[in-house]
Amino acid sequence: MDRKSHKPRVLPLSTVSFIVDGVLLAIAGYWFNCVRKAVPEPYLDEVFHVRQALAYWHNQWVTWDPKITTPPGLYVAGYAWLWVLQLFNNSLSLIEQLRSLNLVEGGFGLYSVVRQLLYQIPQTEASSESDARSKNPSQKRSLVIFDHAALNVCLFPPLFFFFSLFYTDVLSVYTVLRVYKCFHARRVAELFLWSLLALTLRQTNIFWTAVYLGGLEVVRNLPTGRPEVEYPCKSTFTDVISGSWHHGCLYDPLVSEAWSEDYLKTIISLAIAALANLQSLLQPLLPYLLLLFSFGVFVLWNGGVVLGDKDNHIASIHLTQMLYIWPYITFFSLPLLYPYILNTICPQYLIPLPLRAGSTWHLLPRISITIPILTAMLASVHYNTLVHPFTLADNRHYTFYVFRLLFRHPVIKYMVVPVYYICAWAAIVAIAGFPVDERHKTNPRGQDTGPVLAPAMNNDGIRRILPPRSLPLAPGNRVSFILVWLITTALSVITAPLVEPRYFIVPWLMWRLHVPVSRHGETGQTRIHDKPRSLLGIVNDVACVGYDHRLWLETVWFLIVNCVVGYIFLNWGFEWKQDPGLVQRFMW
């Protein structure tokens, strides 16, 4: 069955969209105003960014600060933004005008592109164009979830913090997401142009514009094999190899139905099916290959990836970065992950009824999978824990205190390895979502042990397989997405010796955009009442019954984190002995 989509779906604007965006702008505007008053001078890396942007503003185009590592896209954008603002009477200083670029880009551009992506990306409970056009109140109301989720993404603390500072992060994220939007809309020319713009802002964007989307392009252009058609129901490795070569089809089960061995099967199938369809893949892959070629030419011309300060930014293999990302995701997205954790560690009778989803013990990986992975993690920690000199020398960043805790005793860094593993499990399970069927199961070998992610089965413990003609490809995240996302994330972070929360923003965004959320509550239905409802009843309907309550928790959690971090940044200034009179501030 071919995966090619039809006309790209567009989520229409509504009154709710404008209200939600207005709320975002109000919050971001308040944060911008607080920073404007408390921090009127460039702070930290802003010193280099503002100085370079002002050099361009004064037409000093050949001037370049050797401490800057990223390309000049931010400063060209700053020049254009200053030129636009000169058309209007404003009382902002030049630094405030430069900072306002990220405020406007985040409040308008980022919100718009995120809500469209949330609508376009297939989810477990797929939306349809008819929902947007329907006059049914329940269907109309179900679309509000995309506006709410977009608000949450824009409030993501490591990203929202820079709405009020002149850093590359907001503009860089926006261009990458625009590329992703063009990918889903199949607008190749726009995709290529936005990719080039993304590369002028940050070099690591090559992984997300070329490798990530190139991998998804391969998957999108390969037909997916169907159970009992191209592949047997319980496919062995031999079946996968044979079906991938003879049918040119990809073995790619839903994440919610995948066993641990299915991940390896999908890797093998992807390689074989790509070779079998190599000629037909060349044309769709051409823009991504051109991007890689162009970036390679830049690296050869530049003598490396970074532009300046090369001595302190030497590329290296830093495998433990792929361990740090999991508690990062879990900390910020705990409101999305807690139901899976709660239903795993707590008996059902102790869990409130609306939160019960059945015991999730079977979602835990098998011991035969857990032991090798934990061993690899421990080896990575032992042999490849790198600590950049900046990390333990700069107490203005929160990573300084995290690493001080990790190195307080030599044993601690090994003790937290199970935490990395549990966080990774929770993040991947959340990509699958809860299966809706009863899940009493046996594995392909007839053993009563759970898969990495539980397959959808009937009450007899047998996978439900519909007749081939009535078996469409179910919407939802597939194993291939997890693999492409993991590979791209690894490439983008393990080459960085420095650990910074900002480096994980794009990996988190791509993960978050694919986390399934229910648009109709836990029961799959939205209740419409004819009789007048009490205020408590209306709140219950909106917050729980007809809505995924995790979004409300995510909003509150992000607001709390932003308030705490913002308050500390603004009010807990301190001084270094070597720089008396200069206020230092805590930040991401």
Coordinates of C-alpha atoms in Angstrom, one line a residue:
M1 CA 0.0 0.0 0.0
D2 CA 1.5 3.3 -1.0
R3 CA 2.0 6.1 1.5
K4 CA 1.7 9.0 -0.8
S5 CA -0.6 11.6 0.5
H6 CA -3.1 13.8 -1.4
K7 CA -3.7 17.5 -1.0
P8 CA -2.0 18.8 2.2
R9 CA -4.4 19.4 5.0
V10 CA -4.7 22.9 6.3
L11 CA -6.0 23.8 9.7
P12 CA -8.2 26.9 9.3
L13 CA -7.9 29.9 11.7
S14 CA -10.8 30.3 14.1
T15 CA -11.7 32.7 16.9
V16 CA -10.1 30.3 19.4
S17 CA -6.9 30.4 17.4
F18 CA -6.7 34.2 17.7
I19 CA -7.6 34.0 21.4
V20 CA -4.9 31.4 22.1
D21 CA -2.3 33.3 20.1
G22 CA -3.3 36.5 22.0
V23 CA -2.7 34.7 25.3
L24 CA 0.8 33.6 24.1
L25 CA 1.6 37.1 23.0
A26 CA 0.5 38.5 26.3
I27 CA 2.7 36.1 28.3
A28 CA 5.6 36.6 25.9
G29 CA 5.2 40.4 25.9
Y30 CA 5.2 40.5 29.7
W31 CA 8.4 38.4 29.8
F32 CA 10.0 40.7 27.2
N33 CA 9.1 43.8 29.2
C34 CA 10.5 42.3 32.4
V35 CA 13.8 41.5 30.7
R36 CA 13.9 44.9 29.0
K37 CA 13.7 46.6 32.4
A38 CA 16.0 44.3 34.4
V39 CA 18.6 43.5 31.7
P40 CA 18.9 46.6 29.5
E41 CA 22.4 45.6 28.3
P42 CA 23.4 42.6 26.2
Y43 CA 23.9 39.5 28.4
L44 CA 26.3 36.6 27.9
D45 CA 26.3 35.5 24.2
E46 CA 24.2 38.5 23.4
V47 CA 27.3 40.6 23.6
F48 CA 28.7 38.9 20.5
H49 CA 25.4 38.6 18.7
V50 CA 24.3 42.2 19.2
R51 CA 27.8 43.6 18.4
Q52 CA 27.8 41.6 15.1
A53 CA 24.2 42.7 14.2
L54 CA 25.1 46.3 14.8
A55 CA 28.2 46.0 12.7
Y56 CA 25.9 44.9 9.8
W57 CA 23.5 47.7 10.7
H58 CA 26.3 50.2 10.2
N59 CA 27.1 48.5 6.8
Q60 CA 30.3 46.9 8.1
W61 CA 29.7 43.8 6.1
V62 CA 33.2 42.4 6.2
T63 CA 33.5 42.7 10.0
W64 CA 33.2 39.3 11.8
D65 CA 33.6 38.5 15.5
P66 CA 36.0 35.6 15.8
K67 CA 34.1 34.4 18.9
I68 CA 31.0 33.6 17.0
T69 CA 30.6 30.0 15.9
T70 CA 27.3 30.1 13.9
P71 CA 26.7 31.5 10.4
P72 CA 25.5 35.1 9.9
G73 CA 21.8 34.4 9.3
L74 CA 20.7 35.9 12.6
Y75 CA 22.5 39.1 12.0
V76 CA 21.2 39.5 8.5
A77 CA 17.7 38.9 9.9
G78 CA 18.4 41.5 12.6
Y79 CA 19.5 44.0 10.0
A80 CA 16.3 43.5 8.0
W81 CA 14.2 43.7 11.2
L82 CA 15.8 47.0 12.3
W83 CA 15.2 48.4 8.8
V84 CA 11.5 47.5 9.1
L85 CA 11.2 49.0 12.6
Q86 CA 12.7 52.3 11.4
L87 CA 9.5 52.8 9.3
F88 CA 7.6 53.1 12.6
N89 CA 8.0 55.5 15.5
N90 CA 9.2 53.5 18.5
S91 CA 11.0 54.2 21.7
L92 CA 12.9 51.0 21.9
S93 CA 16.7 51.0 22.0
L94 CA 18.6 49.1 19.3
I95 CA 19.1 46.1 21.5
E96 CA 15.4 46.0 22.4
Q97 CA 14.5 46.2 18.8
L98 CA 16.8 43.3 18.0
R99 CA 15.4 41.3 20.9
S100 CA 11.8 42.0 19.7
L101 CA 12.6 39.9 16.6
N102 CA 12.4 36.7 18.6
L103 CA 9.3 37.9 20.4
V104 CA 7.4 38.5 17.2
E105 CA 8.8 35.4 15.5
G106 CA 7.9 33.2 18.4
G107 CA 4.5 34.8 19.1
F108 CA 3.3 34.7 15.6
G109 CA 5.4 32.6 13.2
L110 CA 6.3 29.8 15.6
Y111 CA 2.7 29.4 16.9
S112 CA 1.3 29.3 13.4
V113 CA 3.7 26.7 12.0
V114 CA 3.4 24.5 15.1
R115 CA -0.4 24.3 15.0
Q116 CA -0.4 23.4 11.3
L117 CA 2.2 20.7 11.9
L118 CA 0.2 19.2 14.7
Y119 CA -2.7 19.0 12.4
Q120 CA -0.7 17.6 9.4
I121 CA 1.3 14.9 11.2
P122 CA -0.6 11.6 11.4
Q123 CA -1.5 10.8 15.0
T124 CA -3.1 7.8 16.7
E125 CA -6.5 9.5 16.5
A126 CA -6.1 11.0 13.0
S127 CA -7.9 14.2 12.2
S128 CA -9.5 14.8 8.8
E129 CA -10.2 17.7 6.6
S130 CA -13.9 17.1 7.2
D131 CA -13.5 17.9 10.9
A132 CA -12.4 21.4 10.0
R133 CA -15.3 22.0 7.6
S134 CA -17.9 20.3 9.8
K135 CA -20.7 22.2 11.4
N136 CA -20.9 19.6 14.2
P137 CA -19.9 21.4 17.5
S138 CA -18.2 18.3 18.8
Q139 CA -16.0 18.0 15.7
K140 CA -15.3 21.8 15.8
R141 CA -14.4 21.7 19.4
S142 CA -12.0 18.8 18.8
L143 CA -9.9 21.0 16.6
V144 CA -9.2 23.3 19.6
I145 CA -6.7 20.8 20.8
F146 CA -4.3 21.8 18.1
D147 CA -4.3 25.4 19.2
H148 CA -3.8 24.3 22.8
A149 CA -1.0 22.0 22.0
A150 CA 0.7 24.7 19.8
L151 CA 0.5 27.1 22.8
N152 CA 2.2 24.5 25.0
V153 CA 5.0 23.9 22.5
C154 CA 5.7 27.7 22.3
L155 CA 5.8 27.8 26.1
F156 CA 8.5 25.1 26.2
P157 CA 10.8 26.6 28.8
P158 CA 14.2 26.2 27.1
L159 CA 12.7 27.8 24.0
F160 CA 10.4 30.4 25.5
F161 CA 13.2 31.8 27.6
F162 CA 14.9 33.2 24.5
F163 CA 11.7 35.0 23.3
S164 CA 13.2 38.0 25.0
L165 CA 16.9 37.7 24.1
F166 CA 18.8 38.1 20.8
Y167 CA 19.9 34.5 20.4
T168 CA 19.7 32.2 17.4
D169 CA 17.4 29.6 18.9
V170 CA 13.9 30.9 18.2
L171 CA 14.6 31.8 14.6
S172 CA 16.5 28.6 14.0
V173 CA 13.7 26.5 15.4
Y174 CA 11.2 28.4 13.3
T175 CA 13.0 27.8 10.0
V176 CA 13.5 24.1 10.8
L177 CA 9.8 23.7 11.5
R178 CA 9.0 25.6 8.3
V179 CA 11.1 23.0 6.4
Y180 CA 9.1 20.2 8.1
K181 CA 5.9 21.9 7.1
C182 CA 7.0 22.1 3.5
F183 CA 7.9 18.4 3.8
H184 CA 4.4 17.4 4.7
A185 CA 2.9 19.7 2.1
R186 CA 5.3 18.2 -0.6
R187 CA 6.6 21.6 -1.6
V188 CA 10.1 20.7 -2.7
A189 CA 11.3 24.2 -3.9
E190 CA 10.1 25.9 -0.7
L191 CA 11.6 23.1 1.4
F192 CA 15.0 23.6 -0.2
L193 CA 15.0 27.3 0.2
W194 CA 13.9 27.2 3.8
S195 CA 16.6 24.5 4.4
L196 CA 19.2 26.9 3.1
L197 CA 17.9 29.6 5.5
A198 CA 18.0 27.2 8.4
L199 CA 21.6 26.4 7.6
T200 CA 22.5 30.1 7.8
L201 CA 21.3 30.1 11.4
R202 CA 22.9 27.0 12.8
Q203 CA 25.1 24.3 11.3
T204 CA 23.5 21.4 13.1
N205 CA 20.2 22.1 11.2
I206 CA 21.7 20.0 8.4
F207 CA 20.8 16.9 10.4
W208 CA 17.1 17.9 10.6
T209 CA 16.7 19.3 7.1
A210 CA 18.7 16.7 5.2
V211 CA 19.1 13.5 7.3
Y212 CA 15.9 13.5 9.3
L213 CA 13.6 14.5 6.4
G214 CA 15.7 12.5 3.9
G215 CA 15.0 9.4 6.0
L216 CA 11.3 10.2 6.3
E217 CA 11.2 10.8 2.6
V218 CA 12.6 7.3 2.0
V219 CA 10.0 5.8 4.3
R220 CA 7.2 7.9 2.7
N221 CA 8.1 6.7 -0.8
L222 CA 8.3 3.0 0.1
P223 CA 5.1 0.9 0.1
T224 CA 4.4 -0.6 3.4
G225 CA 3.9 -4.3 3.6
R226 CA 0.5 -5.5 4.9
P227 CA 0.1 -8.5 7.3
E228 CA -0.9 -11.7 5.5
V229 CA -0.2 -10.0 2.1
E230 CA 3.4 -9.0 1.7
Y231 CA 4.4 -10.4 5.1
P232 CA 3.0 -13.2 7.2
C233 CA 1.3 -12.2 10.5
K234 CA 4.2 -13.3 12.6
S235 CA 7.1 -12.5 10.3
T236 CA 10.5 -14.0 10.9
F237 CA 13.7 -12.3 9.9
T238 CA 13.7 -14.5 6.8
D239 CA 10.2 -13.4 5.9
V240 CA 11.1 -9.7 6.3
I241 CA 14.2 -10.1 4.1
S242 CA 12.3 -12.0 1.5
G243 CA 9.3 -9.7 1.5
S244 CA 11.4 -6.5 1.4
W245 CA 13.4 -7.7 -1.6
H246 CA 10.7 -9.4 -3.7
H247 CA 7.9 -7.0 -3.0
G248 CA 10.0 -3.9 -2.4
C249 CA 7.8 -3.2 0.6
L250 CA 8.8 -1.9 4.0
Y251 CA 8.2 -3.9 7.2
D252 CA 7.1 -1.1 9.5
P253 CA 4.7 -1.9 12.3
L254 CA 3.0 0.6 14.5
V255 CA 5.1 1.5 17.6
S256 CA 2.1 0.4 19.7
E257 CA 2.3 -3.1 18.1
A258 CA 6.1 -3.5 17.9
W259 CA 8.2 -6.1 19.7
S260 CA 11.8 -5.4 20.4
E261 CA 12.9 -7.5 17.5
D262 CA 10.7 -5.5 15.2
Y263 CA 13.0 -2.6 15.4
L264 CA 15.9 -4.6 14.0
K265 CA 13.6 -6.1 11.4
T266 CA 12.6 -2.6 10.3
I267 CA 16.2 -1.5 10.0
I268 CA 16.9 -4.5 7.8
S269 CA 13.7 -4.1 5.8
L270 CA 14.4 -0.4 5.3
A271 CA 17.9 -1.0 3.8
I272 CA 16.7 -3.8 1.5
A273 CA 13.5 -2.1 0.3
A274 CA 15.5 1.1 -0.4
L275 CA 17.9 -0.9 -2.5
A276 CA 15.1 -2.6 -4.3
N277 CA 13.5 0.8 -5.0
L278 CA 16.7 2.8 -5.5
Q279 CA 15.9 4.2 -8.9
S280 CA 12.5 5.5 -7.8
L281 CA 14.0 7.0 -4.7
L282 CA 16.6 9.2 -6.4
Q283 CA 14.3 11.9 -7.5
P284 CA 12.5 12.5 -4.2
L285 CA 15.9 12.4 -2.4
L286 CA 17.6 14.9 -4.7
P287 CA 17.0 18.1 -2.6
Y288 CA 18.3 16.4 0.5
L289 CA 21.4 15.1 -1.3
L290 CA 22.0 18.6 -2.7
L291 CA 21.8 20.0 0.8
L292 CA 24.3 17.5 2.1
F293 CA 26.6 18.3 -0.9
S294 CA 26.3 22.0 -0.2
F295 CA 27.1 21.6 3.4
G296 CA 30.0 19.4 2.6
V297 CA 31.4 22.1 0.3
F298 CA 31.0 24.7 3.1
V299 CA 32.9 22.4 5.6
L300 CA 35.8 22.0 3.2
W301 CA 35.9 25.7 2.5
N302 CA 35.7 26.6 6.1
G303 CA 38.1 24.0 7.4
G304 CA 35.5 22.7 9.9
V305 CA 31.9 23.1 11.0
V306 CA 32.1 26.0 13.3
L307 CA 33.1 29.5 12.0
G308 CA 34.9 30.9 15.0
D309 CA 36.3 29.9 18.4
K310 CA 37.3 26.6 16.9
D311 CA 39.7 25.7 19.7
N312 CA 36.8 25.5 22.2
H313 CA 34.3 23.8 19.8
I314 CA 36.1 20.7 18.5
A315 CA 33.8 18.0 17.3
S316 CA 34.1 14.8 19.3
I317 CA 32.2 11.6 19.9
H318 CA 30.1 12.2 23.1
L319 CA 27.8 9.2 23.4
T320 CA 26.4 10.1 26.8
Q321 CA 24.6 12.9 25.2
M322 CA 22.1 10.3 24.1
L323 CA 21.6 9.4 27.8
Y324 CA 21.1 12.9 29.0
I325 CA 18.3 13.6 26.5
W326 CA 15.9 11.1 28.2
P327 CA 15.6 12.8 31.6
Y328 CA 15.5 16.1 29.7
I329 CA 12.4 14.9 27.9
T330 CA 10.9 13.3 31.0
F331 CA 11.4 16.4 33.2
F332 CA 9.7 18.8 30.7
S333 CA 7.1 16.4 29.5
L334 CA 6.2 14.6 32.7
P335 CA 2.5 15.7 32.4
L336 CA 2.4 13.7 29.1
L337 CA 4.3 10.7 30.5
Y338 CA 2.9 10.3 34.0
P339 CA -0.1 8.1 33.0
Y340 CA 2.2 5.4 31.6
I341 CA 4.4 5.5 34.7
L342 CA 1.5 5.6 37.1
N343 CA -0.3 2.7 35.5
T344 CA 3.0 0.7 35.6
I345 CA 4.0 1.2 39.2
C346 CA 0.6 1.5 41.0
P347 CA -2.2 -1.0 41.4
Q348 CA -5.3 -0.1 39.5
Y349 CA -7.5 0.3 42.6
L350 CA -5.2 3.1 43.8
I351 CA -5.5 5.1 40.6
P352 CA -8.4 7.5 40.1
L353 CA -10.9 6.1 37.6
P354 CA -10.3 8.7 34.9
L355 CA -6.6 8.0 34.9
R356 CA -6.9 4.2 34.7
A357 CA -5.6 2.7 31.5
G358 CA -5.1 -0.9 32.6
S359 CA -1.9 -2.3 34.0
T360 CA 1.1 -1.4 31.8
W361 CA 3.6 -4.0 33.1
H362 CA 3.5 -5.7 29.7
L363 CA 4.8 -2.5 28.2
L364 CA 8.1 -2.9 30.0
P365 CA 11.0 -4.3 27.9
R366 CA 12.0 -7.9 28.4
I367 CA 14.9 -8.8 30.7
S368 CA 16.7 -10.2 27.6
I369 CA 16.5 -6.7 26.1
T370 CA 17.0 -4.7 29.3
I371 CA 20.3 -6.2 30.4
P372 CA 22.2 -5.6 27.1
I373 CA 20.9 -2.0 26.9
L374 CA 21.8 -1.2 30.5
T375 CA 25.3 -2.8 29.9
A376 CA 25.8 -0.5 26.8
M377 CA 24.7 2.5 28.8
L378 CA 27.1 1.7 31.7
A379 CA 29.9 1.3 29.2
S380 CA 29.1 4.6 27.6
V381 CA 29.1 6.3 31.0
H382 CA 32.4 4.7 32.0
Y383 CA 34.4 5.2 28.8
N384 CA 32.7 8.2 27.2
T385 CA 31.6 10.7 29.9
L386 CA 33.1 14.0 28.6
V387 CA 33.0 17.2 30.5
H388 CA 33.7 20.3 28.6
P389 CA 35.8 22.9 30.5
F390 CA 33.0 25.4 30.1
T391 CA 30.5 23.1 31.9
L392 CA 32.3 23.1 35.3
A393 CA 33.7 26.6 34.9
D394 CA 30.5 28.6 34.3
N395 CA 28.1 28.6 37.3
R396 CA 25.5 30.7 35.4
H397 CA 24.1 27.7 33.7
Y398 CA 21.9 25.0 35.3
T399 CA 24.0 22.2 33.8
F400 CA 26.9 23.3 36.0
Y401 CA 24.9 22.2 39.1
V402 CA 23.6 19.0 37.5
F403 CA 27.2 17.9 36.7
R404 CA 28.4 18.9 40.1
L405 CA 25.8 16.6 41.6
L406 CA 26.7 13.8 39.1
F407 CA 30.4 14.0 40.1
R408 CA 29.9 14.5 43.8
H409 CA 30.8 10.8 44.2
P410 CA 32.3 8.5 41.5
V411 CA 29.4 6.0 41.9
I412 CA 26.6 8.5 41.2
K413 CA 27.0 8.7 37.5
Y414 CA 26.6 4.9 37.3
M415 CA 23.6 4.9 39.7
V416 CA 21.6 7.2 37.5
V417 CA 21.9 4.8 34.4
P418 CA 18.6 3.0 35.3
V419 CA 17.0 6.5 35.5
Y420 CA 18.1 7.1 31.9
Y421 CA 16.7 3.8 30.9
I422 CA 13.3 4.3 32.6
C423 CA 13.0 7.8 31.1
A424 CA 13.8 6.5 27.6
W425 CA 11.1 3.8 28.0
A426 CA 8.5 6.4 29.1
A427 CA 9.4 8.7 26.1
I428 CA 9.1 5.9 23.5
V429 CA 5.9 4.5 25.1
A430 CA 4.4 7.9 24.9
I431 CA 5.0 8.0 21.1
A432 CA 2.9 4.9 20.8
G433 CA 0.0 5.9 23.0
F434 CA -2.2 3.5 24.9
P435 CA -3.7 0.7 22.8
V436 CA -7.5 0.6 23.1
D437 CA -7.9 -3.1 23.2
E438 CA -7.5 -5.5 26.1
R439 CA -3.9 -6.5 26.2
H440 CA -3.4 -10.0 27.5
K441 CA -0.6 -11.2 25.5
T442 CA 2.0 -13.8 24.4
N443 CA 5.1 -13.0 22.4
P444 CA 5.9 -14.4 18.9
R445 CA 7.5 -17.4 20.6
G446 CA 4.5 -18.1 22.8
Q447 CA 6.1 -16.8 25.9
D448 CA 4.1 -14.7 28.4
T449 CA 6.5 -11.7 28.4
G450 CA 5.7 -8.2 27.2
P451 CA 7.0 -6.5 24.2
V452 CA 8.9 -3.2 24.1
L453 CA 5.5 -1.7 23.2
A454 CA 2.3 -3.7 23.5
P455 CA 0.6 -5.0 20.4
A456 CA -3.1 -4.5 19.9
M457 CA -4.7 -7.9 20.6
N458 CA -8.1 -9.4 21.2
N459 CA -9.3 -11.0 24.4
D460 CA -7.8 -14.4 23.4
G461 CA -4.2 -13.0 23.3
I462 CA -4.1 -13.2 19.4
R463 CA -3.3 -10.3 17.2
R464 CA -6.3 -9.1 15.3
I465 CA -5.7 -9.3 11.6
L466 CA -8.4 -8.1 9.3
P467 CA -8.9 -9.4 5.7
P468 CA -6.3 -7.7 3.4
R469 CA -8.9 -5.7 1.5
S470 CA -10.3 -4.2 4.7
L471 CA -6.9 -3.4 6.3
P472 CA -5.9 0.2 5.6
L473 CA -2.7 1.5 7.1
A474 CA -3.7 2.7 10.6
P475 CA -2.7 6.2 11.5
G476 CA -0.1 6.6 14.1
N477 CA 3.7 6.6 14.7
R478 CA 5.6 3.7 13.2
V479 CA 8.8 2.1 14.1
S480 CA 10.6 3.8 11.2
F481 CA 9.8 7.2 12.7
I482 CA 11.4 6.2 16.0
L483 CA 14.5 4.9 14.2
V484 CA 14.9 8.0 12.0
W485 CA 14.3 10.3 14.9
L486 CA 16.9 8.5 17.1
I487 CA 19.5 8.4 14.4
T488 CA 19.1 12.1 13.6
T489 CA 19.1 13.1 17.3
A490 CA 22.3 11.1 17.9
L491 CA 24.0 12.7 14.9
S492 CA 23.0 16.2 16.1
V493 CA 24.1 15.9 19.8
I494 CA 26.9 13.3 20.1
T495 CA 29.3 15.5 18.1
A496 CA 28.9 18.3 20.7
P497 CA 31.3 18.1 23.6
L498 CA 29.4 20.7 25.5
V499 CA 26.1 19.8 27.2
E500 CA 23.4 22.5 26.9
P501 CA 19.7 22.3 27.2
R502 CA 19.4 24.4 24.0
Y503 CA 21.0 21.5 22.0
F504 CA 18.0 19.3 22.8
I505 CA 15.3 21.7 21.8
V506 CA 14.8 20.5 18.2
P507 CA 14.9 16.7 19.2
W508 CA 12.3 17.4 21.9
L509 CA 10.1 19.4 19.4
M510 CA 10.1 16.6 16.8
W511 CA 9.3 14.1 19.6
R512 CA 6.5 16.3 21.0
L513 CA 4.9 16.9 17.6
H514 CA 4.5 13.2 17.3
V515 CA 3.1 12.4 20.7
P516 CA -0.5 11.3 20.2
V517 CA -3.1 13.1 22.2
S518 CA -6.8 12.3 22.4
R519 CA -9.2 14.9 20.9
H520 CA -12.3 13.3 22.4
G521 CA -11.2 12.3 25.9
E522 CA -10.5 8.9 27.3
T523 CA -13.7 7.3 26.0
G524 CA -13.3 8.4 22.5
Q525 CA -16.5 10.4 22.6
T526 CA -17.4 14.0 23.3
R527 CA -20.5 14.5 25.3
I528 CA -23.0 17.2 24.2
H529 CA -25.6 18.1 26.8
D530 CA -29.0 19.6 25.9
K531 CA -29.7 20.7 29.5
P532 CA -27.9 23.7 31.1
R533 CA -24.8 22.6 32.8
S534 CA -23.3 23.9 36.1
L535 CA -20.0 25.7 36.0
L536 CA -18.3 22.6 37.6
G537 CA -19.9 20.4 35.0
I538 CA -18.7 22.6 32.1
V539 CA -15.2 22.6 33.5
N540 CA -15.3 18.9 33.9
D541 CA -16.4 18.4 30.3
V542 CA -13.8 20.7 28.9
A543 CA -10.9 19.7 31.1
C544 CA -11.5 15.9 31.3
V545 CA -14.4 14.3 29.5
G546 CA -14.1 15.9 26.1
Y547 CA -10.4 16.7 26.2
D548 CA -7.0 15.2 26.9
H549 CA -6.4 16.6 30.4
R550 CA -2.6 16.1 30.0
L551 CA -2.6 19.3 27.9
W552 CA -3.8 21.4 30.8
L553 CA -1.2 19.8 33.1
E554 CA 1.4 20.5 30.5
T555 CA 0.4 24.2 30.3
V556 CA 0.5 24.6 34.1
W557 CA 3.8 22.8 34.3
F558 CA 5.5 25.0 31.6
L559 CA 4.1 28.1 33.2
I560 CA 5.5 27.1 36.6
V561 CA 8.9 26.3 35.2
N562 CA 9.0 29.5 33.1
C563 CA 8.0 31.6 36.2
V564 CA 10.6 30.0 38.4
V565 CA 13.4 30.3 35.8
G566 CA 12.4 33.8 34.9
Y567 CA 12.2 35.0 38.5
I568 CA 15.7 33.5 39.2
F569 CA 17.1 35.2 36.1
L570 CA 15.6 38.6 36.9
N571 CA 16.1 38.7 40.7
W572 CA 18.9 36.3 41.8
G573 CA 21.8 38.2 40.2
F574 CA 25.3 37.8 41.7
E575 CA 28.8 39.0 41.0
W576 CA 32.1 37.3 40.2
K577 CA 35.2 38.4 42.1
Q578 CA 37.1 38.9 38.9
D579 CA 34.3 41.1 37.5
P580 CA 33.1 43.4 40.3
G581 CA 30.1 45.5 39.5
L582 CA 29.0 43.2 36.7
V583 CA 25.8 41.3 37.4
Q584 CA 25.7 37.6 36.5
R585 CA 22.4 35.8 36.0
F586 CA 21.3 32.1 36.0
M587 CA 19.9 30.8 32.7
W588 CA 19.5 27.7 30.7

